[in-house]
Amino acid sequence: MEAQELPCVLIDCIGGKHGVYEDHAEFLKERFCLITMKEYLENKNFLGKKIRAIYMWYHKPVINEELLQSLPNLKIVASSGVGIDHLDLSLLSSYGVKVSNTPFIVSTDTADLGMALMLASSRRLVEGHQMAISPDTEYFPADWLGAEVSGATLGIIGMGTIGYKVAERAKAFEMKILYHNRKQRNKEEERAVGATYCKKIDDLLQQADFVMLVVNLTPQTHKLIGKRELQLMKPTAILINISRGLVVDQDALVEALQNKVIKAAALDVTYPEPLPRDHLLLKLKNVIITPHIGSATVKTRHLMKENMTESIQAGLAGLPIPNEVLL
């Protein structure tokens, strides 16, 4: 019997800065015929008709109308991670293309990183490390102090899967937990983590010692935290962003940090990424920036690959798609 031809899946590239990991590619090649963007561009007319799915890693390949017009048999786009702000869902839907992401897989690691940033910024770990290894350090000053986390008030903006996991971890630190969300969690979920709902974001900002942003980027959350919101925060407060850079007005944040409107910020996300090397945020001592590593663990990236594969296989077979993104 003749072997069944593997379905063709478009990827950006293998290896390099943003390509599919080489060990992931080996896994994928057992299930799909992978076509890189370079190969596709060199033979659009032939390969365009064969491609039935797009495996989107690190937001690549970029999908626009020109690409969709050249892929008449495209059925599904599987996107890594939880954010979908890089996709035009209405455009994809108009071409009959379904979309999936991997929201639940990344939630644990992202919540862990949120806690790590909170601890690192409150206890000034980066500054402390630099002091400890500096050739100019002759003694450790006794008045070099951080802020306590245990017993402090944490305000979580965005109480979805990741936000709730942050609350579970914060409970172990005996923190008072406030949260603001589009919809209030049920009473049982609130009691489980000891969280109090703030219908108005202003109430949360005024009370929290730490404000953690865990929202999706949408037109409603674009620059959700600006000059007005920063001025509502305590001068001793720390802002932590593990969502998307554009949720914060960065110019307003720089001004607030320079003028001690808030104490510090810890950011896993910025805009753009990376920031220009002369950006003011890179020069401030009261800022910690990590390179968007919320889901960057070996285990989670493998699970993302497997989940995306399952979504593509289901979409091509006409079966329910795990984590399908709906309009």
mmCIF file of C-alpha atoms in Angstrom, residues 118 148 151-157 175-180 196 198 200-213 229-230 232-240 261-264:
data_model
loop_
_atom_site.group_PDB
_atom_site.id
_atom_site.type_symbol
_atom_site.label_atom_id
_atom_site.label_comp_id
_atom_site.label_asym_id
_atom_site.label_seq_id
_atom_site.Cartn_x
_atom_site.Cartn_y
_atom_site.Cartn_z
ATOM 1 C CA MET A 118 8.269 40.680 42.302
ATOM 2 C CA GLU A 148 9.107 42.969 52.280
ATOM 3 C CA GLY A 151 2.204 40.318 54.238
ATOM 4 C CA ALA A 152 2.229 43.042 51.570
ATOM 5 C CA THR A 153 -0.714 43.850 49.291
ATOM 6 C CA LEU A 154 -0.611 42.522 45.748
ATOM 7 C CA GLY A 155 -2.944 43.956 43.118
ATOM 8 C CA ILE A 156 -3.457 41.646 40.135
ATOM 9 C CA ILE A 157 -4.879 43.255 37.011
ATOM 10 C CA MET A 175 -0.080 38.513 50.882
ATOM 11 C CA LYS A 176 -3.318 40.458 50.828
ATOM 12 C CA ILE A 177 -4.632 39.914 47.302
ATOM 13 C CA LEU A 178 -6.728 42.399 45.351
ATOM 14 C CA TYR A 179 -7.741 41.881 41.759
ATOM 15 C CA HIS A 180 -9.404 43.735 38.910
ATOM 16 C CA THR A 196 -10.857 40.580 46.995
ATOM 17 C CA CYS A 198 -11.978 45.620 42.938
ATOM 18 C CA LYS A 200 -12.724 49.906 39.809
ATOM 19 C CA ILE A 201 -9.060 49.674 38.840
ATOM 20 C CA ASP A 202 -8.392 52.918 40.744
ATOM 21 C CA ASP A 203 -9.249 51.258 44.067
ATOM 22 C CA LEU A 204 -6.669 48.557 43.428
ATOM 23 C CA LEU A 205 -3.955 50.985 42.327
ATOM 24 C CA GLN A 206 -4.358 53.138 45.413
ATOM 25 C CA GLN A 207 -4.023 50.206 47.845
ATOM 26 C CA ALA A 208 -1.465 47.844 46.313
ATOM 27 C CA ASP A 209 2.192 47.593 47.275
ATOM 28 C CA PHE A 210 2.766 45.570 44.101
ATOM 29 C CA VAL A 211 0.711 45.903 40.917
ATOM 30 C CA MET A 212 1.046 42.988 38.502
ATOM 31 C CA LEU A 213 -0.283 43.223 34.940
ATOM 32 C CA GLU A 229 -2.813 55.404 36.821
ATOM 33 C CA LEU A 230 0.820 55.648 37.904
ATOM 34 C CA LEU A 232 -2.661 56.809 41.776
ATOM 35 C CA MET A 233 -0.133 54.218 42.954
ATOM 36 C CA LYS A 234 1.772 54.501 46.214
ATOM 37 C CA PRO A 235 5.231 56.102 45.983
ATOM 38 C CA THR A 236 6.540 52.848 47.517
ATOM 39 C CA ALA A 237 4.728 50.637 44.968
ATOM 40 C CA ILE A 238 6.348 48.395 42.368
ATOM 41 C CA LEU A 239 4.844 47.742 38.930
ATOM 42 C CA ILE A 240 5.333 44.271 37.395
ATOM 43 C CA VAL A 261 6.081 58.613 41.607
ATOM 44 C CA ILE A 262 6.485 54.850 42.091
ATOM 45 C CA LYS A 263 9.423 53.000 43.569
ATOM 46 C CA ALA A 264 10.377 50.544 40.845
#
